[in-house]
Amino acid sequence: EDKVVQSPLSLVVHEGDTVTLNCSYEVTNFRSLLWYKQEKKAPTFLFMLTSSGIEKKSGRLSSILDKKELFSILNITATQTGDSAIYLCAADPYAGNNRKLIWGLGTSLAVNP
Amino acid sequence: ETGVTQTPRHLVMGMTNKKSLKCEQHLGHNAMYWYKQSAKKPLELMFVYNFKEQTENNSVPSRFSPECPNSSHLFLHLHTLQPEDSALYLCASSQDPGVDTQYFGPGTRLTVL
C-alpha cells in the first residue's frame, strides 16, 4: 500500500533556529514529491521535487529528494514566527491522467519569539 | 490570494439539512478537486473533475454529491450528513490532472450536529 510518513509530527522551536522536516515514502511508480505549507486553512505550494540530489531553494526554505533512500527533507533556516504552520508532504504516483496524491499527516511547526 | 475561493468559510448544519459548498477558481485551470481534511488523518481525495467530467470518485458516500457546471466552478451538495463528516473541506485546482501542481482554496469548516 502506498504511504507517506512525515516526522516529527510536531515541533516547537525558537526564532532563529534551523529546522529539518522529514518525509519518507513508499509509492509505486513514483513520479514526484511535493511540499505544501498550511497556515490556518489553505495549503500553499512550496516545492515539487522529481530528481534525486538536486536542491530546490526559496528564500530560507530548501528541499532535497533522495530517490534511493525514498525520502525528502525540508529545511528552514533562521526561522521566524511566520513560519509557524503545518508542513504537508505528498508523493505523486504515476496513475495515467489522474493525479491522486498520497499525503502525509503533516508536521506542525510552532516558532516562538 | 490563491486564486481559488470557497464559500461558505464556516458551516454548521443538522443531520437532516441540505446545504452546498461552492468553489471557484480564477486560474484558467482544467481540473478541480474536493478533499476532506480531518484531524489526525492525511488529506483524503474525494472527487476529481477534468474538463467538467468526473474522473475520480474515491468511494465517497452518496450523501456527498459533486457538481461541476463548468471548468471554473465546483459544488459539493450535502444531504443527511453524519457527525463524523465534520471536517475541513478543501477545493483545489490544477492546469491538468495528470501533471501539474494543485492550488488550494481556503476551505470550508463544516460541523454536523
mmCIF file of C-alpha atoms in Angstrom:
data_model
loop_
_atom_site.group_PDB
_atom_site.id
_atom_site.type_symbol
_atom_site.label_atom_id
_atom_site.label_comp_id
_atom_site.label_asym_id
_atom_site.label_seq_id
_atom_site.Cartn_x
_atom_site.Cartn_y
_atom_site.Cartn_z
ATOM 1 C CA GLU A 1 0.000 0.000 0.000
ATOM 2 C CA ASP A 2 1.301 3.426 -0.932
ATOM 3 C CA LYS A 3 2.109 5.608 2.042
ATOM 4 C CA VAL A 4 3.879 8.774 3.116
ATOM 5 C CA VAL A 5 5.235 9.226 6.631
ATOM 6 C CA GLN A 6 6.302 12.578 8.000
ATOM 7 C CA SER A 7 8.384 13.232 11.088
ATOM 8 C CA PRO A 8 8.315 14.718 13.550
ATOM 9 C CA LEU A 9 4.563 15.182 13.859
ATOM 10 C CA SER A 10 5.085 18.375 15.811
ATOM 11 C CA LEU A 11 7.982 20.623 16.630
ATOM 12 C CA VAL A 12 8.461 23.730 18.768
ATOM 13 C CA VAL A 13 11.486 25.957 18.175
ATOM 14 C CA HIS A 14 12.655 29.493 18.893
ATOM 15 C CA GLU A 15 13.036 32.209 16.316
ATOM 16 C CA GLY A 16 16.376 31.944 14.582
ATOM 17 C CA ASP A 17 16.620 28.170 14.900
ATOM 18 C CA THR A 18 17.101 25.912 11.886
ATOM 19 C CA VAL A 19 14.664 23.051 11.427
ATOM 20 C CA THR A 20 14.645 19.928 9.286
ATOM 21 C CA LEU A 21 11.402 18.210 8.452
ATOM 22 C CA ASN A 22 11.391 14.664 7.110
ATOM 23 C CA CYS A 23 9.172 12.886 4.627
ATOM 24 C CA SER A 24 9.619 9.236 3.684
ATOM 25 C CA TYR A 25 7.553 7.494 1.066
ATOM 26 C CA GLU A 26 6.675 4.091 -0.326
ATOM 27 C CA VAL A 27 4.894 4.676 -3.598
ATOM 28 C CA THR A 28 4.624 2.557 -6.717
ATOM 29 C CA ASN A 29 5.620 4.284 -9.943
ATOM 30 C CA PHE A 30 6.870 7.303 -8.043
ATOM 31 C CA ARG A 31 6.926 10.450 -10.135
ATOM 32 C CA SER A 32 7.467 13.413 -7.812
ATOM 33 C CA LEU A 33 7.231 14.671 -4.256
ATOM 34 C CA LEU A 34 5.544 17.891 -3.218
ATOM 35 C CA TRP A 35 5.767 20.088 -0.143
ATOM 36 C CA TYR A 36 2.969 22.388 0.970
ATOM 37 C CA LYS A 37 2.644 24.863 3.844
ATOM 38 C CA GLN A 38 -0.748 25.071 5.551
ATOM 39 C CA GLU A 39 -1.430 28.136 7.654
ATOM 40 C CA LYS A 40 -4.937 28.412 9.045
ATOM 41 C CA LYS A 41 -6.702 26.845 6.078
ATOM 42 C CA ALA A 42 -5.364 26.684 2.501
ATOM 43 C CA PRO A 43 -2.246 24.607 1.795
ATOM 44 C CA THR A 44 0.100 26.641 -0.359
ATOM 45 C CA PHE A 45 2.591 25.052 -2.704
ATOM 46 C CA LEU A 46 6.278 25.189 -1.778
ATOM 47 C CA PHE A 47 8.268 22.734 -3.882
ATOM 48 C CA MET A 48 7.959 19.901 -6.338
ATOM 49 C CA LEU A 49 10.912 17.510 -6.488
ATOM 50 C CA THR A 50 11.422 14.991 -9.227
ATOM 51 C CA SER A 51 15.173 14.455 -9.415
ATOM 52 C CA SER A 52 17.377 12.995 -6.732
ATOM 53 C CA GLY A 53 20.082 15.135 -5.155
ATOM 54 C CA ILE A 54 19.068 18.462 -6.669
ATOM 55 C CA GLU A 55 18.265 21.055 -4.023
ATOM 56 C CA LYS A 56 15.384 23.420 -4.570
ATOM 57 C CA LYS A 57 15.566 26.712 -2.734
ATOM 58 C CA SER A 58 13.196 29.563 -1.999
ATOM 59 C CA GLY A 59 14.498 32.150 0.428
ATOM 60 C CA ARG A 60 15.129 30.466 3.766
ATOM 61 C CA LEU A 61 13.438 27.254 2.655
ATOM 62 C CA SER A 62 15.150 24.454 0.788
ATOM 63 C CA SER A 63 14.324 20.880 -0.029
ATOM 64 C CA ILE A 64 16.025 17.846 -1.492
ATOM 65 C CA LEU A 65 14.929 14.403 -2.602
ATOM 66 C CA ASP A 66 16.722 11.065 -2.216
ATOM 67 C CA LYS A 67 15.121 8.543 -4.552
ATOM 68 C CA LYS A 68 17.422 5.752 -3.458
ATOM 69 C CA GLU A 69 16.535 6.007 0.232
ATOM 70 C CA LEU A 70 12.989 7.184 -0.559
ATOM 71 C CA PHE A 71 12.831 10.369 1.461
ATOM 72 C CA SER A 72 12.872 14.113 1.251
ATOM 73 C CA ILE A 73 13.778 16.823 3.725
ATOM 74 C CA LEU A 74 12.570 20.371 4.052
ATOM 75 C CA ASN A 75 14.973 22.777 5.729
ATOM 76 C CA ILE A 76 14.035 26.139 7.153
ATOM 77 C CA THR A 77 16.895 28.341 8.310
ATOM 78 C CA ALA A 78 16.642 31.358 10.627
ATOM 79 C CA THR A 79 13.051 30.527 11.458
ATOM 80 C CA GLN A 80 10.504 33.296 12.043
ATOM 81 C CA THR A 81 7.135 33.235 13.791
ATOM 82 C CA GLY A 82 5.524 33.438 10.360
ATOM 83 C CA ASP A 83 6.934 30.003 9.588
ATOM 84 C CA SER A 84 4.536 28.509 12.137
ATOM 85 C CA ALA A 85 2.280 26.209 10.132
ATOM 86 C CA ILE A 86 1.633 22.614 9.213
ATOM 87 C CA TYR A 87 4.010 21.370 6.539
ATOM 88 C CA LEU A 88 2.487 18.724 4.307
ATOM 89 C CA CYS A 89 4.335 16.297 2.094
ATOM 90 C CA ALA A 90 2.686 14.401 -0.768
ATOM 91 C CA ALA A 91 4.003 11.767 -3.162
ATOM 92 C CA ASP A 92 2.782 11.622 -6.705
ATOM 93 C CA PRO A 93 2.439 8.099 -8.131
ATOM 94 C CA TYR A 94 2.044 7.903 -11.858
ATOM 95 C CA ALA A 95 -1.548 6.886 -12.490
ATOM 96 C CA GLY A 96 -2.334 7.787 -16.048
ATOM 97 C CA ASN A 97 -4.237 11.008 -16.383
ATOM 98 C CA ASN A 98 -5.380 11.287 -12.818
ATOM 99 C CA ARG A 99 -3.436 12.918 -10.037
ATOM 100 C CA LYS A 100 -4.105 11.006 -6.840
ATOM 101 C CA LEU A 101 -1.510 12.325 -4.455
ATOM 102 C CA ILE A 102 -0.564 10.285 -1.382
ATOM 103 C CA TRP A 103 -0.446 12.661 1.581
ATOM 104 C CA GLY A 104 1.396 12.522 4.881
ATOM 105 C CA LEU A 105 -0.114 13.630 8.180
ATOM 106 C CA GLY A 106 1.977 16.770 8.233
ATOM 107 C CA THR A 107 4.458 18.283 10.659
ATOM 108 C CA SER A 108 3.072 21.013 12.886
ATOM 109 C CA LEU A 109 5.784 23.628 13.409
ATOM 110 C CA ALA A 110 5.493 26.309 16.079
ATOM 111 C CA VAL A 111 8.119 29.052 16.120
ATOM 112 C CA ASN A 112 8.170 31.001 19.365
ATOM 113 C CA PRO A 113 9.548 34.541 19.593
ATOM 114 C CA GLU B 1 -4.768 35.249 -2.536
ATOM 115 C CA THR B 2 -4.532 31.806 -4.085
ATOM 116 C CA GLY B 3 -6.931 32.230 -6.995
ATOM 117 C CA VAL B 4 -9.241 29.575 -5.590
ATOM 118 C CA THR B 5 -12.156 30.770 -3.475
ATOM 119 C CA GLN B 6 -14.572 28.778 -1.374
ATOM 120 C CA THR B 7 -17.852 29.674 0.280
ATOM 121 C CA PRO B 8 -19.000 29.498 2.936
ATOM 122 C CA ARG B 9 -15.890 29.507 5.111
ATOM 123 C CA HIS B 10 -17.785 28.025 8.041
ATOM 124 C CA LEU B 11 -20.959 25.944 8.067
ATOM 125 C CA VAL B 12 -22.914 24.344 10.886
ATOM 126 C CA MET B 13 -25.710 22.026 9.857
ATOM 127 C CA GLY B 14 -28.015 19.442 11.324
ATOM 128 C CA MET B 15 -28.126 15.880 10.094
ATOM 129 C CA THR B 16 -31.357 16.457 8.185
ATOM 130 C CA ASN B 17 -30.262 19.659 6.431
ATOM 131 C CA LYS B 18 -29.293 20.084 2.804
ATOM 132 C CA LYS B 19 -26.501 22.515 2.049
ATOM 133 C CA SER B 20 -23.974 23.148 -0.703
ATOM 134 C CA LEU B 21 -20.323 24.128 -0.703
ATOM 135 C CA LYS B 22 -19.080 26.268 -3.562
ATOM 136 C CA CYS B 23 -15.638 26.538 -5.096
ATOM 137 C CA GLU B 24 -14.485 28.877 -7.840
ATOM 138 C CA GLN B 25 -11.079 29.065 -9.461
ATOM 139 C CA HIS B 26 -9.816 32.092 -11.346
ATOM 140 C CA LEU B 27 -6.667 30.440 -12.717
ATOM 141 C CA GLY B 28 -7.935 29.045 -16.000
ATOM 142 C CA HIS B 29 -7.304 25.501 -14.819
ATOM 143 C CA ASN B 30 -8.960 22.435 -16.278
ATOM 144 C CA ALA B 31 -9.035 20.133 -13.259
ATOM 145 C CA MET B 32 -10.751 20.592 -9.912
ATOM 146 C CA TYR B 33 -10.734 18.511 -6.752
ATOM 147 C CA TRP B 34 -12.589 18.072 -3.477
ATOM 148 C CA TYR B 35 -10.599 16.956 -0.448
ATOM 149 C CA LYS B 36 -11.641 16.195 3.132
ATOM 150 C CA GLN B 37 -9.214 17.054 5.929
ATOM 151 C CA SER B 38 -9.924 15.562 9.356
ATOM 152 C CA ALA B 39 -7.856 15.803 12.498
ATOM 153 C CA LYS B 40 -5.037 13.255 12.710
ATOM 154 C CA LYS B 41 -5.696 11.981 9.164
ATOM 155 C CA PRO B 42 -3.994 12.702 5.857
ATOM 156 C CA LEU B 43 -5.841 14.695 3.239
ATOM 157 C CA GLU B 44 -8.467 12.454 1.634
ATOM 158 C CA LEU B 45 -9.219 12.937 -2.038
ATOM 159 C CA MET B 46 -12.969 12.760 -2.641
ATOM 160 C CA PHE B 47 -13.617 13.738 -6.258
ATOM 161 C CA VAL B 48 -11.692 14.816 -9.338
ATOM 162 C CA TYR B 49 -13.149 16.658 -12.301
ATOM 163 C CA ASN B 50 -11.288 17.138 -15.564
ATOM 164 C CA PHE B 51 -12.865 19.445 -18.143
ATOM 165 C CA LYS B 52 -16.156 19.216 -16.194
ATOM 166 C CA GLU B 53 -16.186 15.418 -16.309
ATOM 167 C CA GLN B 54 -15.852 13.424 -13.115
ATOM 168 C CA THR B 55 -12.796 11.197 -13.420
ATOM 169 C CA GLU B 56 -12.435 10.025 -9.840
ATOM 170 C CA ASN B 57 -14.869 9.141 -7.090
ATOM 171 C CA ASN B 58 -12.853 7.837 -4.217
ATOM 172 C CA SER B 59 -15.576 5.640 -2.666
ATOM 173 C CA VAL B 60 -17.356 8.650 -1.237
ATOM 174 C CA PRO B 61 -20.796 8.068 0.353
ATOM 175 C CA SER B 62 -23.755 9.210 -1.722
ATOM 176 C CA ARG B 63 -24.684 11.834 0.875
ATOM 177 C CA PHE B 64 -21.913 13.863 -0.811
ATOM 178 C CA SER B 65 -22.866 14.827 -4.347
ATOM 179 C CA PRO B 66 -20.493 16.872 -6.504
ATOM 180 C CA GLU B 67 -21.450 19.082 -9.409
ATOM 181 C CA CYS B 68 -19.174 20.769 -11.922
ATOM 182 C CA PRO B 69 -21.150 23.022 -14.288
ATOM 183 C CA ASN B 70 -18.005 24.409 -15.939
ATOM 184 C CA SER B 71 -14.250 24.324 -15.537
ATOM 185 C CA SER B 72 -14.263 27.238 -13.109
ATOM 186 C CA HIS B 73 -16.941 26.146 -10.659
ATOM 187 C CA LEU B 74 -17.313 23.124 -8.434
ATOM 188 C CA PHE B 75 -20.032 22.390 -5.908
ATOM 189 C CA LEU B 76 -20.388 19.799 -3.185
ATOM 190 C CA HIS B 77 -24.005 19.158 -2.263
ATOM 191 C CA LEU B 78 -24.521 17.797 1.233
ATOM 192 C CA HIS B 79 -27.537 15.830 2.423
ATOM 193 C CA THR B 80 -28.250 13.868 5.615
ATOM 194 C CA LEU B 81 -24.691 14.081 6.844
ATOM 195 C CA GLN B 82 -23.338 12.390 9.951
ATOM 196 C CA PRO B 83 -21.367 13.990 12.796
ATOM 197 C CA GLU B 84 -18.244 12.145 11.587
ATOM 198 C CA ASP B 85 -18.472 14.156 8.366
ATOM 199 C CA SER B 86 -17.403 17.230 10.331
ATOM 200 C CA ALA B 87 -14.101 18.311 8.809
ATOM 201 C CA LEU B 88 -12.361 20.927 6.681
ATOM 202 C CA TYR B 89 -13.403 20.558 3.048
ATOM 203 C CA LEU B 90 -10.780 21.832 0.657
ATOM 204 C CA CYS B 91 -11.169 22.553 -3.019
ATOM 205 C CA ALA B 92 -8.159 22.575 -5.319
ATOM 206 C CA SER B 93 -7.468 23.105 -8.985
ATOM 207 C CA SER B 94 -4.659 22.344 -11.383
ATOM 208 C CA GLN B 95 -3.927 23.074 -15.007
ATOM 209 C CA ASP B 96 -4.137 19.404 -15.852
ATOM 210 C CA PRO B 97 -4.964 16.425 -13.628
ATOM 211 C CA GLY B 98 -2.044 14.380 -14.810
ATOM 212 C CA VAL B 99 0.872 16.704 -14.386
ATOM 213 C CA ASP B 100 0.521 19.932 -12.530
ATOM 214 C CA THR B 101 0.714 21.275 -9.016
ATOM 215 C CA GLN B 102 -2.588 21.715 -7.228
ATOM 216 C CA TYR B 103 -3.641 25.087 -5.815
ATOM 217 C CA PHE B 104 -5.954 25.065 -2.826
ATOM 218 C CA GLY B 105 -8.790 27.241 -1.643
ATOM 219 C CA PRO B 106 -9.159 28.328 1.993
ATOM 220 C CA GLY B 107 -11.594 25.533 2.784
ATOM 221 C CA THR B 108 -14.995 25.274 4.422
ATOM 222 C CA ARG B 109 -15.002 24.255 8.077
ATOM 223 C CA LEU B 110 -18.084 22.025 8.352
ATOM 224 C CA THR B 111 -19.660 20.999 11.634
ATOM 225 C CA VAL B 112 -22.503 18.481 11.606
ATOM 226 C CA LEU B 113 -24.586 18.442 14.775
#
